[in-house]
Amino acid sequence: MLTLVWRNSARDDAEQIFTYIAKRDRPAALRLLDAMEACAERLPEHPYLYRPGRVAGTREAVVHPNYILIYRVTADSVEIVNVVHARQRYP
């Protein structure tokens, strides 16, 4: 099975999103964080479940209508690269 790796950029994205939402609705922020983690934990078993990404070599998992995990699959790992808002201009 593949190893799950969170890049620092993705951890920073998730932390900023959590902090922003938690200021307004902490329970909602916790639910979103749980959804991100649950989605990420499934990726090593099903790395190609989600759509190909807009950046070559990446894939995109929609964890909430507003938030997307950007990840790439390597020979031995699934690497979470970023977490972006669906309306964010990406790439």
mmCIF file of C-alpha atoms in Angstrom:
data_model
loop_
_atom_site.group_PDB
_atom_site.id
_atom_site.type_symbol
_atom_site.label_atom_id
_atom_site.label_comp_id
_atom_site.label_asym_id
_atom_site.label_seq_id
_atom_site.Cartn_x
_atom_site.Cartn_y
_atom_site.Cartn_z
ATOM 1 C CA MET A 1 0.000 0.000 0.000
ATOM 2 C CA LEU A 2 1.075 3.570 -0.646
ATOM 3 C CA THR A 3 2.153 5.944 2.109
ATOM 4 C CA LEU A 4 0.211 9.157 2.758
ATOM 5 C CA VAL A 5 2.358 12.311 2.902
ATOM 6 C CA TRP A 6 1.135 15.831 3.653
ATOM 7 C CA ARG A 7 3.464 18.510 2.264
ATOM 8 C CA ASN A 8 3.994 21.533 4.476
ATOM 9 C CA SER A 9 2.161 23.685 1.928
ATOM 10 C CA ALA A 10 -0.957 21.526 2.267
ATOM 11 C CA ARG A 11 -0.770 21.534 6.067
ATOM 12 C CA ASP A 12 -0.442 25.329 6.005
ATOM 13 C CA ASP A 13 -3.431 25.611 3.651
ATOM 14 C CA ALA A 14 -5.570 23.384 5.895
ATOM 15 C CA GLU A 15 -4.543 25.316 9.005
ATOM 16 C CA GLN A 16 -5.392 28.681 7.418
ATOM 17 C CA ILE A 17 -8.770 27.392 6.235
ATOM 18 C CA PHE A 18 -9.538 25.942 9.675
ATOM 19 C CA THR A 19 -8.550 29.171 11.447
ATOM 20 C CA TYR A 20 -10.665 31.299 9.108
ATOM 21 C CA ILE A 21 -13.773 29.139 9.495
ATOM 22 C CA ALA A 22 -13.279 28.531 13.237
ATOM 23 C CA LYS A 23 -13.495 32.273 13.925
ATOM 24 C CA ARG A 24 -17.074 32.136 12.649
ATOM 25 C CA ASP A 25 -18.194 28.562 13.353
ATOM 26 C CA ARG A 26 -15.816 26.246 15.218
ATOM 27 C CA PRO A 27 -17.970 23.090 14.901
ATOM 28 C CA ALA A 28 -18.137 23.598 11.114
ATOM 29 C CA ALA A 29 -14.362 24.046 10.985
ATOM 30 C CA LEU A 30 -13.865 20.802 12.912
ATOM 31 C CA ARG A 31 -16.251 18.941 10.590
ATOM 32 C CA LEU A 32 -14.364 20.215 7.555
ATOM 33 C CA LEU A 33 -11.015 19.217 9.055
ATOM 34 C CA ASP A 34 -12.406 15.740 9.798
ATOM 35 C CA ALA A 35 -13.671 15.458 6.206
ATOM 36 C CA MET A 36 -10.248 16.451 4.829
ATOM 37 C CA GLU A 37 -8.465 13.910 7.003
ATOM 38 C CA ALA A 38 -10.945 11.130 6.201
ATOM 39 C CA CYS A 39 -10.622 11.772 2.471
ATOM 40 C CA ALA A 40 -6.823 11.873 2.663
ATOM 41 C CA GLU A 41 -6.674 8.637 4.669
ATOM 42 C CA ARG A 42 -8.597 6.794 1.933
ATOM 43 C CA LEU A 43 -6.282 7.945 -0.853
ATOM 44 C CA PRO A 44 -3.522 5.330 -0.381
ATOM 45 C CA GLU A 45 -6.085 2.554 -0.965
ATOM 46 C CA HIS A 46 -7.826 4.281 -3.899
ATOM 47 C CA PRO A 47 -5.397 6.845 -5.346
ATOM 48 C CA TYR A 48 -7.131 7.141 -8.717
ATOM 49 C CA LEU A 49 -10.662 7.494 -7.371
ATOM 50 C CA TYR A 50 -10.740 11.251 -7.941
ATOM 51 C CA ARG A 51 -10.510 13.328 -11.106
ATOM 52 C CA PRO A 52 -7.268 14.263 -12.851
ATOM 53 C CA GLY A 53 -6.036 17.667 -11.725
ATOM 54 C CA ARG A 54 -5.748 20.888 -13.652
ATOM 55 C CA VAL A 55 -1.977 20.698 -13.154
ATOM 56 C CA ALA A 56 -0.295 17.817 -14.970
ATOM 57 C CA GLY A 57 0.529 14.924 -12.667
ATOM 58 C CA THR A 58 -1.976 15.868 -9.982
ATOM 59 C CA ARG A 59 -5.447 14.744 -8.989
ATOM 60 C CA GLU A 60 -8.239 16.627 -7.190
ATOM 61 C CA ALA A 61 -10.442 15.285 -4.422
ATOM 62 C CA VAL A 62 -13.475 17.427 -3.610
ATOM 63 C CA VAL A 63 -13.866 17.043 0.158
ATOM 64 C CA HIS A 64 -16.573 19.689 0.455
ATOM 65 C CA PRO A 65 -18.344 21.709 -2.229
ATOM 66 C CA ASN A 66 -15.955 24.570 -1.386
ATOM 67 C CA TYR A 67 -12.662 22.749 -0.727
ATOM 68 C CA ILE A 68 -10.411 20.544 -2.856
ATOM 69 C CA LEU A 69 -7.393 18.426 -1.899
ATOM 70 C CA ILE A 70 -4.730 18.590 -4.604
ATOM 71 C CA TYR A 71 -2.534 15.487 -4.573
ATOM 72 C CA ARG A 72 -0.127 13.485 -6.670
ATOM 73 C CA VAL A 73 0.509 9.766 -6.817
ATOM 74 C CA THR A 74 4.115 8.545 -6.862
ATOM 75 C CA ALA A 75 5.529 5.038 -6.983
ATOM 76 C CA ASP A 76 5.345 4.644 -3.205
ATOM 77 C CA SER A 77 3.174 7.469 -1.857
ATOM 78 C CA VAL A 78 0.201 9.748 -2.203
ATOM 79 C CA GLU A 79 1.361 13.293 -1.580
ATOM 80 C CA ILE A 80 -1.147 15.978 -0.565
ATOM 81 C CA VAL A 81 0.241 19.096 -2.219
ATOM 82 C CA ASN A 82 -2.347 21.799 -1.463
ATOM 83 C CA VAL A 83 -5.828 22.422 -0.157
ATOM 84 C CA VAL A 84 -7.673 25.092 -2.125
ATOM 85 C CA HIS A 85 -11.040 26.799 -2.089
ATOM 86 C CA ALA A 86 -13.115 25.809 -5.100
ATOM 87 C CA ARG A 87 -13.463 29.456 -6.170
ATOM 88 C CA GLN A 88 -9.767 30.125 -5.786
ATOM 89 C CA ARG A 89 -7.963 30.707 -9.048
ATOM 90 C CA TYR A 90 -5.928 27.553 -9.410
ATOM 91 C CA PRO A 91 -3.337 26.914 -10.744
#
